[in-house]
Short mmCIF file of C-alpha atoms in Angstrom, two decimals:
data_model
loop_
_atom_site.label_atom_id
_atom_site.label_comp_id
_atom_site.label_asym_id
_atom_site.label_seq_id
_atom_site.Cartn_x
_atom_site.Cartn_y
_atom_site.Cartn_z
CA UNK A 1 0.00 0.00 0.00
CA UNK A 2 2.81 2.42 0.80
CA UNK A 3 4.38 1.67 -2.54
CA UNK A 4 1.08 2.49 -4.22
CA UNK A 5 0.78 5.89 -2.52
CA UNK A 6 4.44 6.60 -3.23
CA UNK A 7 3.83 5.96 -6.94
CA UNK A 8 0.76 8.15 -6.95
CA UNK A 9 2.62 10.99 -5.23
CA UNK A 10 5.53 10.71 -7.65
CA UNK A 11 3.13 10.76 -10.61
CA UNK A 12 1.26 13.76 -9.25
CA UNK A 13 4.56 15.53 -8.61
CA UNK A 14 5.72 14.97 -12.17
CA UNK A 15 2.34 16.18 -13.43
CA UNK A 16 2.64 19.35 -11.37
CA UNK A 17 6.17 19.89 -12.62
CA UNK A 18 5.04 19.47 -16.24
CA UNK A 19 2.14 21.83 -15.63
CA UNK A 20 4.43 24.45 -14.10
CA UNK A 21 6.84 24.14 -17.01
CA UNK A 22 3.96 24.48 -19.45
CA UNK A 23 2.74 27.55 -17.57
CA UNK A 24 6.20 29.11 -17.73
CA UNK A 25 6.40 28.47 -21.49
CA UNK A 26 2.93 29.97 -22.03
CA UNK A 27 3.74 33.02 -19.92
CA UNK A 28 7.00 33.53 -21.79
CA UNK A 29 5.17 33.25 -25.09
CA UNK A 30 2.50 35.72 -23.96
CA UNK A 31 5.17 38.05 -22.64
CA UNK A 32 7.03 37.89 -25.95
CA UNK A 33 3.89 38.71 -27.93
CA UNK A 34 3.10 41.54 -25.51
CA UNK A 35 6.57 42.98 -25.92
CA UNK A 36 6.30 42.59 -29.70
CA UNK A 37 2.96 44.42 -29.68
CA UNK A 38 4.40 47.22 -27.55
CA UNK A 39 7.38 47.43 -29.91
CA UNK A 40 5.13 47.81 -32.95
CA UNK A 41 3.08 50.46 -31.13
CA UNK A 42 6.29 52.33 -30.33
CA UNK A 43 7.35 52.15 -33.98
CA UNK A 44 3.98 53.52 -35.10
CA UNK A 45 4.15 56.33 -32.56
CA UNK A 46 7.70 57.16 -33.63
CA UNK A 47 6.62 57.27 -37.29
CA UNK A 48 3.71 59.54 -36.38
CA UNK A 49 5.89 61.99 -34.46
CA UNK A 50 8.56 61.91 -37.17
CA UNK A 51 6.34 62.62 -40.14
CA UNK A 52 3.14 64.25 -38.94
CA UNK A 53 2.80 67.95 -38.42
CA UNK A 54 -0.47 68.96 -36.81
CA UNK A 55 -2.73 66.20 -38.09
CA UNK A 56 -3.83 62.85 -36.75
CA UNK A 57 -2.47 60.45 -39.39
CA UNK A 58 1.10 59.38 -40.14
CA UNK A 59 0.65 60.09 -43.86
CA UNK A 60 1.64 63.72 -43.30
CA UNK A 61 4.91 63.44 -45.14
CA UNK A 62 2.90 64.22 -48.29
CA UNK A 63 1.34 67.17 -46.49
CA UNK A 64 4.68 68.97 -46.53
CA UNK A 65 5.88 67.74 -49.92
CA UNK A 66 5.25 70.97 -51.83
CA UNK A 67 5.89 74.72 -51.72
CA UNK A 68 3.26 77.47 -51.96
CA UNK A 69 4.29 81.14 -51.70
CA UNK A 70 2.37 84.41 -51.77
CA UNK A 71 3.95 87.86 -52.02
CA UNK A 72 2.18 91.21 -51.80
CA UNK A 73 4.04 94.26 -53.10
CA UNK A 74 2.98 97.43 -54.84
CA UNK A 75 -0.17 96.89 -56.90
CA UNK A 76 0.21 93.11 -57.18
CA UNK A 77 -0.59 90.07 -55.07
CA UNK A 78 1.01 86.90 -56.44
CA UNK A 79 0.48 83.28 -55.38
CA UNK A 80 2.85 80.70 -56.83
CA UNK A 81 3.06 76.96 -56.27
CA UNK A 82 5.19 74.13 -57.62
CA UNK A 83 3.71 71.15 -59.48
CA UNK A 84 5.48 68.13 -58.00
CA UNK A 85 3.53 65.30 -56.37
CA UNK A 86 5.71 62.86 -54.43
CA UNK A 87 4.62 59.43 -53.24
CA UNK A 88 6.41 57.51 -50.52
CA UNK A 89 9.06 60.18 -50.11
CA UNK A 90 11.06 59.06 -53.15
CA UNK A 91 8.73 58.61 -56.15
CA UNK A 92 7.63 61.59 -58.26
CA UNK A 93 4.24 60.62 -59.67
CA UNK A 94 3.35 63.94 -61.32
CA UNK A 95 5.45 67.01 -62.14
CA UNK A 96 2.76 69.51 -63.20
CA UNK A 97 -0.05 69.44 -60.65
CA UNK A 98 -2.03 72.63 -60.11
CA UNK A 99 -2.06 73.59 -56.44
CA UNK A 100 -3.14 77.22 -56.83
CA UNK A 101 -6.72 78.09 -57.77
CA UNK A 102 -9.10 81.02 -57.91
CA UNK A 103 -12.25 81.15 -55.82
CA UNK A 104 -15.35 83.31 -55.84
CA UNK A 105 -17.61 84.42 -58.65
CA UNK A 106 -15.14 86.84 -60.20
CA UNK A 107 -12.01 84.92 -59.19
CA UNK A 108 -11.03 87.74 -56.84
CA UNK A 109 -9.72 85.28 -54.22
CA UNK A 110 -6.73 82.97 -54.70
CA UNK A 111 -6.20 79.79 -52.70
CA UNK A 112 -3.09 77.60 -52.61
CA UNK A 113 -2.81 74.34 -50.72
CA UNK A 114 -0.30 71.85 -49.42
CA UNK A 115 -1.47 68.38 -48.42
CA UNK A 116 -3.74 65.65 -49.73
CA UNK A 117 -5.46 66.91 -52.88
CA UNK A 118 -8.91 65.49 -52.09
CA UNK A 119 -8.83 66.97 -48.58
CA UNK A 120 -7.73 70.36 -49.88
CA UNK A 121 -10.45 70.40 -52.56
CA UNK A 122 -13.06 69.52 -49.94
CA UNK A 123 -11.90 72.41 -47.77
CA UNK A 124 -11.85 74.83 -50.69
CA UNK A 125 -15.42 73.87 -51.57
CA UNK A 126 -16.45 74.60 -47.99
CA UNK A 127 -14.55 77.88 -48.16
CA UNK A 128 -16.39 78.89 -51.34
CA UNK A 129 -19.71 78.33 -49.56
CA UNK A 130 -18.55 80.58 -46.71
CA UNK A 131 -17.44 83.22 -49.21
CA UNK A 132 -20.94 83.15 -50.73
CA UNK A 133 -22.41 83.54 -47.26
CA UNK A 134 -20.12 86.46 -46.38
CA UNK A 135 -19.37 88.30 -49.65
CA UNK A 136 -16.46 90.71 -49.43
CA UNK A 137 -15.44 89.36 -46.00
CA UNK A 138 -12.63 86.90 -46.68
CA UNK A 139 -11.31 86.95 -43.13
CA UNK A 140 -14.70 86.10 -41.67
CA UNK A 141 -15.22 83.35 -44.23
CA UNK A 142 -11.85 81.84 -43.30
CA UNK A 143 -12.63 82.06 -39.58
CA UNK A 144 -15.95 80.31 -40.09
CA UNK A 145 -14.23 77.58 -42.13
CA UNK A 146 -11.58 77.20 -39.45
CA UNK A 147 -14.24 76.76 -36.76
CA UNK A 148 -16.02 74.14 -38.84
CA UNK A 149 -12.72 72.43 -39.68
CA UNK A 150 -11.82 72.29 -36.01
CA UNK A 151 -15.13 71.05 -34.61
CA UNK A 152 -16.66 68.81 -37.29
CA UNK A 153 -15.84 65.14 -36.63
CA UNK A 154 -15.32 64.45 -40.34
CA UNK A 155 -13.55 67.63 -41.40
CA UNK A 156 -11.11 67.49 -38.49
CA UNK A 157 -9.53 64.43 -40.13
CA UNK A 158 -8.70 66.35 -43.32
CA UNK A 159 -5.00 67.01 -43.72
CA UNK A 160 -4.07 70.21 -45.57
CA UNK A 161 -2.71 73.72 -45.20
CA UNK A 162 -4.33 76.61 -47.06
CA UNK A 163 -3.14 80.02 -48.18
CA UNK A 164 -6.01 82.42 -48.94
CA UNK A 165 -5.39 85.90 -50.36
CA UNK A 166 -7.38 88.71 -51.88
CA UNK A 167 -6.62 92.36 -52.58
CA UNK A 168 -6.68 93.19 -48.85
CA UNK A 169 -5.36 90.29 -46.74
CA UNK A 170 -3.07 87.26 -46.91
CA UNK A 171 -4.12 84.40 -44.60
CA UNK A 172 -2.82 80.98 -43.59
CA UNK A 173 -5.23 78.27 -42.37
CA UNK A 174 -4.44 74.97 -40.70
CA UNK A 175 -6.44 72.24 -39.02
CA UNK A 176 -5.80 73.45 -35.47
CA UNK A 177 -8.09 76.48 -35.64
CA UNK A 178 -5.46 79.05 -36.57
CA UNK A 179 -6.19 81.83 -39.07
CA UNK A 180 -2.98 83.82 -39.34
CA UNK A 181 -2.73 87.11 -41.22
CA UNK A 182 0.67 88.06 -42.53
CA UNK A 183 2.10 91.35 -41.29
CA UNK A 184 4.40 91.86 -44.29
CA UNK A 185 2.28 90.39 -47.08
CA UNK A 186 4.39 87.21 -47.43
CA UNK A 187 3.06 83.75 -46.56
CA UNK A 188 4.36 80.29 -47.43
CA UNK A 189 3.49 76.66 -46.61
CA UNK A 190 4.94 73.27 -47.46
CA UNK A 191 8.29 71.54 -47.17
CA UNK A 192 10.07 74.33 -49.04
CA UNK A 193 7.99 77.09 -47.47
CA UNK A 194 10.68 78.18 -45.02
CA UNK A 195 13.25 78.58 -47.80
CA UNK A 196 10.84 80.50 -50.02
CA UNK A 197 9.68 82.69 -47.13
CA UNK A 198 13.23 83.62 -46.14
CA UNK A 199 14.23 84.40 -49.72
CA UNK A 200 11.11 86.48 -50.33
CA UNK A 201 11.68 88.57 -47.21
CA UNK A 202 15.27 89.16 -48.25
CA UNK A 203 14.17 90.33 -51.72
CA UNK A 204 11.18 92.40 -50.62
CA UNK A 205 13.18 95.63 -50.27
CA UNK A 206 14.91 95.36 -53.67
CA UNK A 207 13.52 98.36 -55.63
CA UNK A 208 13.49 96.78 -59.09
CA UNK A 209 11.76 93.54 -58.03
CA UNK A 210 7.97 93.38 -58.18
CA UNK A 211 5.87 90.73 -56.44
CA UNK A 212 5.97 88.28 -59.34
CA UNK A 213 9.74 88.47 -59.69
CA UNK A 214 10.21 88.02 -55.94
CA UNK A 215 7.98 84.94 -56.05
CA UNK A 216 9.89 83.47 -58.99
CA UNK A 217 13.31 84.00 -57.43
CA UNK A 218 12.18 82.68 -54.04
CA UNK A 219 10.55 79.59 -55.54
CA UNK A 220 13.76 78.90 -57.46
CA UNK A 221 15.64 78.91 -54.15
CA UNK A 222 13.11 76.51 -52.62
CA UNK A 223 13.29 74.21 -55.66
CA UNK A 224 17.08 74.02 -55.37
CA UNK A 225 17.01 73.20 -51.64
CA UNK A 226 13.87 71.06 -51.26
CA UNK A 227 13.70 67.67 -53.00
CA UNK A 228 9.89 67.77 -52.92
CA UNK A 229 9.69 71.00 -54.96
CA UNK A 230 10.23 71.41 -58.71
CA UNK A 231 10.33 74.30 -61.19
CA UNK A 232 6.90 73.80 -62.80
CA UNK A 233 5.13 76.75 -61.24
CA UNK A 234 1.47 77.72 -61.28
CA UNK A 235 1.03 81.47 -60.91
CA UNK A 236 -2.06 83.52 -60.13
CA UNK A 237 -2.00 87.33 -59.84
CA UNK A 238 -4.39 89.90 -58.41
CA UNK A 239 -3.97 93.41 -59.79
CA UNK A 240 -4.83 96.04 -57.17
CA UNK A 241 -6.34 99.20 -58.62
CA UNK A 242 -5.57 102.60 -57.10
CA UNK A 243 -9.21 103.04 -56.11
CA UNK A 244 -8.98 99.79 -54.12
CA UNK A 245 -5.90 101.07 -52.32
CA UNK A 246 -7.66 104.33 -51.53
CA UNK A 247 -10.68 102.52 -50.11
CA UNK A 248 -8.42 100.35 -47.99
CA UNK A 249 -6.58 103.38 -46.60
CA UNK A 250 -9.88 105.07 -45.78
CA UNK A 251 -11.08 102.01 -43.88
CA UNK A 252 -7.85 101.93 -41.92
CA UNK A 253 -8.11 105.61 -41.03
CA UNK A 254 -11.69 105.09 -39.79
CA UNK A 255 -10.47 102.37 -37.45
#
């Protein structure tokens, strides 16, 4: 009888040992998969912080892969944008895209965009509706679009940066609720925007350079320094009449 119980105890002990070993192997396996999952999450977070600007998706490398510049000088307001579309950071899929367009019934407003084309077109359509609601009030239309862009659960996912100009103001819009008016009449967005902005400010005081020439020279600088910017430019110009300047000065003096 004692031999029987001894055999049973030895068998149960070996069973417990096997069960403990199996539990250790399962826990190690689960721990490995947990660490692997955390590693992939860390990689995704790193990619998001590396490539995204102010948006919520890690695609945002394409958001910056362009250059849009606007210069206001004398009786001209010029908006110029390059035509390169880059996919994956290394593949040029189109060299002559049009990223600068006119808005409004008479085309008195110019809009340039950097980002996903479909998102930018959606935002420009919404902006046109606001312009129709508030005719002659570009700043208010942009503020209303910015509020909608910020609060709407669908629009807040759109990834783009907009430059909106008319004969009076030059504005920059992003998806964080900012509507920024330029103090010197020069605005730029995109991967080459900093280069173009710096060059334009350096050339603004040159007497013989008008707004279009400053834009051209500055965009050439950006195209040489930024791999996402080419020399196929789209240019839109607003000619400011003297009567418009006089009306603007009168409104300022009333304020």
